[in-house]
Short mmCIF file of C-alpha atoms in Angstrom, two decimals:
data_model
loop_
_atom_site.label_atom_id
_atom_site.label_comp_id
_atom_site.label_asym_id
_atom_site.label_seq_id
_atom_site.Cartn_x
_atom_site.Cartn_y
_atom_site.Cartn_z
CA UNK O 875 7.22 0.05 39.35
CA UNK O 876 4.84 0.55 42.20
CA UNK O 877 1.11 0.24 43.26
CA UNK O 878 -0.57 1.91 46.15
CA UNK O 879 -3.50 0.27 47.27
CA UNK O 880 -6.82 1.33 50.25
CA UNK O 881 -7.63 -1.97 47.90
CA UNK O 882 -5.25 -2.92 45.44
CA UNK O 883 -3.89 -0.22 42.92
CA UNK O 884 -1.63 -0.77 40.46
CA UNK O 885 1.09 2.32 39.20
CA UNK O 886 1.67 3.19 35.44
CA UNK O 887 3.94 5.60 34.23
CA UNK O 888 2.02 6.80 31.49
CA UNK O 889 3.64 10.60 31.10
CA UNK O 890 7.33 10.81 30.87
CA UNK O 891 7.28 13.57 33.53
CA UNK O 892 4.33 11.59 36.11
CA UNK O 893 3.60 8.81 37.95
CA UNK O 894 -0.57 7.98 37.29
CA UNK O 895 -1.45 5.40 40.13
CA UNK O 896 -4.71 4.00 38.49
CA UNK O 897 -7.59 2.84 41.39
CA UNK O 898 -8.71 -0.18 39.73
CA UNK O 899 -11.51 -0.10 41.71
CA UNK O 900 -12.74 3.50 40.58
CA UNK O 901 -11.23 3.52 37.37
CA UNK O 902 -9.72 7.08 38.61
CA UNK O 903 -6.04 8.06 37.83
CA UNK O 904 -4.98 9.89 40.46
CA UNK O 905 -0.93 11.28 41.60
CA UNK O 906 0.28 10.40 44.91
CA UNK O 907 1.79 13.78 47.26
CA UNK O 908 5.33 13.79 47.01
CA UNK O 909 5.97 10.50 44.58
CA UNK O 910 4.69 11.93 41.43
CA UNK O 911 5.48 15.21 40.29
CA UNK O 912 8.35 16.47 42.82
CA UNK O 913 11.25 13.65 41.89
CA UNK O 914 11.12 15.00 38.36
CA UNK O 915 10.87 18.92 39.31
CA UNK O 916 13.75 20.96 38.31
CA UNK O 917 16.57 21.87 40.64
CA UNK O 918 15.55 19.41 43.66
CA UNK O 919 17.58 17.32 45.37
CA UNK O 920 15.80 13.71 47.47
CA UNK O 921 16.78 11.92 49.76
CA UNK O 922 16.61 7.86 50.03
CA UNK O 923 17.17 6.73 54.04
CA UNK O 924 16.94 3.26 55.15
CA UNK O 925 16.50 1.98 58.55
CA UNK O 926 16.48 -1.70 59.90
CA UNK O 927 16.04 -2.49 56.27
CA UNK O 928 17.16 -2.32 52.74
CA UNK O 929 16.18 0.44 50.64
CA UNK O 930 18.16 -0.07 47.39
CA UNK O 931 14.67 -0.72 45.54
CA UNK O 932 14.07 3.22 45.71
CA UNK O 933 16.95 3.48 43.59
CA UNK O 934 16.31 0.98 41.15
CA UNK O 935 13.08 3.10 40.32
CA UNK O 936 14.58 6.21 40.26
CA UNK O 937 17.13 4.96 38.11
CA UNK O 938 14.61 3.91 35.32
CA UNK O 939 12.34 6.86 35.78
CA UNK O 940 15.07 8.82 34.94
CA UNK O 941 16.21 7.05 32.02
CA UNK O 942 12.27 6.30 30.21
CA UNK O 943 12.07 10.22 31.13
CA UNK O 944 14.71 10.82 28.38
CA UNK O 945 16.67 12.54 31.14
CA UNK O 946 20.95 12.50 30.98
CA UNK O 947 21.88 10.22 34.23
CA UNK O 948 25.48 10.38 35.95
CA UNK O 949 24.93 7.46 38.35
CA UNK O 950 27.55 6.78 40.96
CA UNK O 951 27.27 3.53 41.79
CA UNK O 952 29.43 2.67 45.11
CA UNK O 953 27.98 -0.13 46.59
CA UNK O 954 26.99 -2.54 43.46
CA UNK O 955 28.46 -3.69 40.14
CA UNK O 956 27.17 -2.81 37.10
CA UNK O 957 25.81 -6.12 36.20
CA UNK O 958 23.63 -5.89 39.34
CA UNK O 959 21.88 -2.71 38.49
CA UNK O 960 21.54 -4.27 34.98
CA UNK O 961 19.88 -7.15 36.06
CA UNK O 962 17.39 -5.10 37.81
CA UNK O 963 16.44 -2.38 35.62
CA UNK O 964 15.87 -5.43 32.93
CA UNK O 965 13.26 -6.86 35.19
CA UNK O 966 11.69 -3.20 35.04
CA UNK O 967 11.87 -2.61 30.77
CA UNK O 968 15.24 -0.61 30.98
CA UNK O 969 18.86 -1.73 29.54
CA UNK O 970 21.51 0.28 31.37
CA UNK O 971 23.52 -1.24 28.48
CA UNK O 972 21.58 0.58 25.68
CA UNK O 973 21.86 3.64 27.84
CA UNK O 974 25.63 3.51 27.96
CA UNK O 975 25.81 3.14 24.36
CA UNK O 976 23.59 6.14 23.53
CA UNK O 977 25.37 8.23 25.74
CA UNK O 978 22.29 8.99 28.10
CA UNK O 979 23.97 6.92 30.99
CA UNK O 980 27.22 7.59 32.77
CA UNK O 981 28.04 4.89 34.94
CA UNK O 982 30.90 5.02 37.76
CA UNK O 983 31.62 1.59 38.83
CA UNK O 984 32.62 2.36 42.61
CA UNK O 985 34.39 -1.08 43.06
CA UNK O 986 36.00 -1.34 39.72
CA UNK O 987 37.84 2.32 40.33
CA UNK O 988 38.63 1.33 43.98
CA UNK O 989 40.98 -1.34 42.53
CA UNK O 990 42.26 0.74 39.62
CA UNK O 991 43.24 3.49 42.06
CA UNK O 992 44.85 1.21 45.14
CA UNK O 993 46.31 -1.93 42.75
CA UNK O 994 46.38 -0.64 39.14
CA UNK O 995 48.60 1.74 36.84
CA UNK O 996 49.62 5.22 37.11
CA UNK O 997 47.05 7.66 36.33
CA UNK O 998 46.71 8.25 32.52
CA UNK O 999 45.87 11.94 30.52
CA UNK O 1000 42.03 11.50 29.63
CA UNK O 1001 41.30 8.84 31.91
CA UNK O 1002 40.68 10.58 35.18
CA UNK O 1003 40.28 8.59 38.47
CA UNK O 1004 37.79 9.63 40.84
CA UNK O 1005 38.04 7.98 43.73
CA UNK O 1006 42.04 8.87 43.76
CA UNK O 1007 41.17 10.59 47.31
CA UNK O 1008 41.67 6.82 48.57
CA UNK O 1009 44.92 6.66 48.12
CA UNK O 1010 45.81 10.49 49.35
CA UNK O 1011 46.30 11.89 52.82
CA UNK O 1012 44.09 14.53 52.49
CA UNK O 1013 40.27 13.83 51.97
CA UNK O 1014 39.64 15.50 48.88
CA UNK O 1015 36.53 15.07 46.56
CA UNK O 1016 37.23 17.30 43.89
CA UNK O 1017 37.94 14.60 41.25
CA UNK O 1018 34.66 13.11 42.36
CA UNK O 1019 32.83 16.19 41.34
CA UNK O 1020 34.63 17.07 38.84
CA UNK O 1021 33.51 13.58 36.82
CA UNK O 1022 29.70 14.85 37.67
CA UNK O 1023 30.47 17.93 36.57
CA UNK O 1024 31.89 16.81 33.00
CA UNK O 1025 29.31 13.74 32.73
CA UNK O 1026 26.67 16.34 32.80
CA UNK O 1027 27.38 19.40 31.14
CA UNK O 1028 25.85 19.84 28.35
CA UNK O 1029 27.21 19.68 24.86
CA UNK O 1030 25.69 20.50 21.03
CA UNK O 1031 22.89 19.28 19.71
CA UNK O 1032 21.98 17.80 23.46
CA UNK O 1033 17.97 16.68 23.10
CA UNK O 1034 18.28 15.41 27.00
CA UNK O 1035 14.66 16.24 29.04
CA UNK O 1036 17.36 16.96 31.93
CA UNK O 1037 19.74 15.66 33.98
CA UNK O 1038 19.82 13.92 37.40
CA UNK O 1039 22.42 12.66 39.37
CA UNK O 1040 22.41 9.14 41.48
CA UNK O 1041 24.81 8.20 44.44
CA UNK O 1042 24.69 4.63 45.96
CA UNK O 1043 25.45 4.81 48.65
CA UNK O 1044 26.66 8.00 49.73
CA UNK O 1045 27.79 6.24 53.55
CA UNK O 1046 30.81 4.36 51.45
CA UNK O 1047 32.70 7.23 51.15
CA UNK O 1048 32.89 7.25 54.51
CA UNK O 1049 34.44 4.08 54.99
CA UNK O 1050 36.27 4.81 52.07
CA UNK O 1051 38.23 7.45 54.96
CA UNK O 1052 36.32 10.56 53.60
CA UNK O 1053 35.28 12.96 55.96
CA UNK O 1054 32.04 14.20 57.09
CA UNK O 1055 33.07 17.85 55.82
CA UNK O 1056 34.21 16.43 52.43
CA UNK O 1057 31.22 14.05 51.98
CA UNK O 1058 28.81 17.38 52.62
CA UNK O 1059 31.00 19.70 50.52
CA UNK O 1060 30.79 17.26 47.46
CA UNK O 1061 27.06 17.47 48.07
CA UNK O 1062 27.01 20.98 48.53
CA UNK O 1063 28.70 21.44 44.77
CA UNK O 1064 26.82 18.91 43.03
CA UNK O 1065 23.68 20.89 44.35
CA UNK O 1066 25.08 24.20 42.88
CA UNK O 1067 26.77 22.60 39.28
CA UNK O 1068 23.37 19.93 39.01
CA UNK O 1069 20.26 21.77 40.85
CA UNK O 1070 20.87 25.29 40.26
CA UNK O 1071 23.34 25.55 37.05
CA UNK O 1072 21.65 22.59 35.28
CA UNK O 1073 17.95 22.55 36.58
CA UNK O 1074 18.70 19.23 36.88
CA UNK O 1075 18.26 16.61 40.31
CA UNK O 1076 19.99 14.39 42.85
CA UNK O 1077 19.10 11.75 44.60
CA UNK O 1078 21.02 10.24 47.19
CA UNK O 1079 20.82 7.22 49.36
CA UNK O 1080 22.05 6.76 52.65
CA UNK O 1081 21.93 3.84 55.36
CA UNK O 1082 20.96 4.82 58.93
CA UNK O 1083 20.32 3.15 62.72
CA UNK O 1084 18.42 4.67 65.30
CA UNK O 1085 20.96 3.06 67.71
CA UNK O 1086 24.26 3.03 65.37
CA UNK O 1087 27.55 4.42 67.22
CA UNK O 1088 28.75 5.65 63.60
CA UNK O 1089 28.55 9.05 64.35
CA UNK O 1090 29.99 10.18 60.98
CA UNK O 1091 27.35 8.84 59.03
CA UNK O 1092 24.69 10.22 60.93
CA UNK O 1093 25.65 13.47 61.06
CA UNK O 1094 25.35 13.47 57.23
CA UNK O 1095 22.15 11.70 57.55
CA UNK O 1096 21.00 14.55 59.72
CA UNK O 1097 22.53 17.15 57.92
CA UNK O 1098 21.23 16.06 54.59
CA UNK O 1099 17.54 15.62 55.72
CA UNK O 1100 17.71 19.13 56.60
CA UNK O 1101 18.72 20.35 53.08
CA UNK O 1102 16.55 17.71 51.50
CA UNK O 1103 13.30 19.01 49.27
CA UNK O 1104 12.24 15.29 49.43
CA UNK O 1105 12.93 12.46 51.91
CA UNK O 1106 11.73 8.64 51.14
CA UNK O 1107 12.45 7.16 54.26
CA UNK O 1108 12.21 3.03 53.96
CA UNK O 1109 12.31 1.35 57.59
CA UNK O 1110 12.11 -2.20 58.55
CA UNK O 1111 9.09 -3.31 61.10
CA UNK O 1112 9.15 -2.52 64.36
CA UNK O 1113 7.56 -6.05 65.20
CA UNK O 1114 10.24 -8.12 62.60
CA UNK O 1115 10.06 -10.12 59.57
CA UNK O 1116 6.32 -10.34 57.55
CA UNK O 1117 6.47 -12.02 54.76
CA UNK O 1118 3.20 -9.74 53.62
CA UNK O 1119 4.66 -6.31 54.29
CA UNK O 1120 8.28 -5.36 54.22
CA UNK O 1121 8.38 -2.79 55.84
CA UNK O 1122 7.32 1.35 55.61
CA UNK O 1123 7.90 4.02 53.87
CA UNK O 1124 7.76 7.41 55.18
CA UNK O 1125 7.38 10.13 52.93
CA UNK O 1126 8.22 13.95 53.84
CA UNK O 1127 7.82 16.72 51.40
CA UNK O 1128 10.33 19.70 52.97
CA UNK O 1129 7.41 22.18 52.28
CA UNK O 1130 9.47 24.49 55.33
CA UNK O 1131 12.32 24.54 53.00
CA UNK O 1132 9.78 26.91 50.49
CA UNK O 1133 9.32 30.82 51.26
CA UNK O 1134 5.73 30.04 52.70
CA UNK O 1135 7.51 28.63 55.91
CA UNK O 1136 4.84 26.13 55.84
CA UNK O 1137 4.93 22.58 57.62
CA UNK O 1138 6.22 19.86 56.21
CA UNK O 1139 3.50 17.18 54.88
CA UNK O 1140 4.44 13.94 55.98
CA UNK O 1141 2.65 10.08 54.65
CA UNK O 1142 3.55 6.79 55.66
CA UNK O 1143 2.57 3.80 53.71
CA UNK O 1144 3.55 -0.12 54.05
CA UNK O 1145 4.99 -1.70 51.61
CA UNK O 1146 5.77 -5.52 49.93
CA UNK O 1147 8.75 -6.19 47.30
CA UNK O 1148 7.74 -8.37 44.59
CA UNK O 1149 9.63 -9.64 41.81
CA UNK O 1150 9.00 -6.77 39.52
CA UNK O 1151 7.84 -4.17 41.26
CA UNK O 1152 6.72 -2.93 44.53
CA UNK O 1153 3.22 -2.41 45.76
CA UNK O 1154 2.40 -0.16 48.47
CA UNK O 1155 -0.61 0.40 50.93
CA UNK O 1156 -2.01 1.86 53.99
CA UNK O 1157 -0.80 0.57 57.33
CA UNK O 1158 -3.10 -2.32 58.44
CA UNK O 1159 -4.45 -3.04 55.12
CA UNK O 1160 -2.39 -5.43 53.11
CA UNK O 1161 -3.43 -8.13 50.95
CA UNK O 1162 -3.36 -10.86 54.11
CA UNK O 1163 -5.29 -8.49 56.26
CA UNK O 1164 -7.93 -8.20 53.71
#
């Protein structure tokens, strides 16, 4: 889905559990710090931010990593319909349609169940609501976890490489009238039932302003990039629209979070959205500077 270029380098996923970014001026494959091997690591939970900017293409790749991985995906998708993800992960080789069907992909339309719970019929046996928290006084997440939980446990004769969780975007709960406390609890116990019980991963995205007076959402923002093994941090230019680069992504590795105590490794590279895919370079060298 990507390319990271000091010229022009074009990614490849050629290993179901790797990202190769192939130098086509060297001919070398070589594994970017941080991208490659860490998202699909067992137990680890990353973080997508976005400032000034839209970072929704971090999850589109995730998404079909995770699913050409062979990997069990609960994906709860808050901000988008289903059809829009769809479209997407077509233009990058994967049918979240075929993945429903198989079983590999459980998909939680966040819009869809809004309705059901605030406008449709009683709640049924064996059809459990989510989102019901909506339409409660209390801010209670448990039936939100509870549906990551079940989507994925694992049953006989699973042949699953693992199991990853997605959430976008983890801020609409929050203007859904959950609180910060819930929001971090339901985090906290998808990190115990998916990272440590299941080996498997999370990634979450969440937006965020420098300036913003929403000072729910950033305290889960802050509170998240402190339990965070990963962080892909996407942020719009400083100087304003380029129709060359889109903007930066900053890319911390937690390595303080590890026994060692050691410091965490931060990269930042620039970055342009294409139609299928994203390529990314080193500030100041993009394909108009060059």
């Amino acid at each position: 889905m990507s390319a990271f270029t000091e010229g022009l380098v074009t990614a490849t996923v050629t290993k179901p559990r790797e990202l190769i970014w192939n130098d086509s001026r060297s001919g070398q494959a070589r594994q970017i710090p941080g991208i490659g091997a860490l998202p699909y690591s067992n137990g680890k939970f990353t973080l997508l931010r976005d400032t000034r900017t839209d970072g929704s293409f971090l999850v589109h790749h995730f998404l079909s990593f995770y699913l050409r991985a062979g990997c069990k995906v609960c994906f709860v998708a808050l901000l988008q319909s289903f059809s829009h993800y769809n479209i997407v992960a077509q233009k990058l080789g994967v049918s979240l349609t075929a993945a429903k069907e198989r079983g590999q992909l459980v998909f939680l339309e966040g819009l869809g169940s809004c309705l059901d719970v605030l406008f449709g019929e009683e709640e049924q046996a064996g059809r459990p609501r989510p989102l019901r928290f909506i339409s409660e006084s209390a801010s209670d997440l448990r039936a939100l976890f509870e549906f990551v939980r079940t989507s994925l446990a694992p049953a006989a004769g699973d042949a699953w490489q693992g199991r990853a969780l997605l959430v976008d975007d983890l801020g609409v709960l929050l203007s859904l009238g959950a609180a910060p406390v819930a929001v971090l609890d339901f985090v906290h116990y998808c990190r115990v039932a998916v990272c440590s019980q299941l080996q498997g991963n999370i990634v979450v995205l969440v937006h965020s302003s420098e300036d913003s007076e929403d000072e729910e959402n950033e305290l889960v923002v802050t509170s998240l990039c402190h339990h965070s093994d990963l962080i892909l941090w996407a942020e719009g230019l400083a100087t304003g629209f380029c129709k060359d680069v889109h903007g930066q992504l900053k890319i911390i590795r937690r390595a303080s979070l590890q026994l060692g105590g050691e410091q965490d490794v931060l990269q930042i590279y620039q970055y342009k959205i294409q139609d299928k895919n994203v390529t990314f370079f080193a500030r100041g060298l993009s394909a108009a500077v060059l």
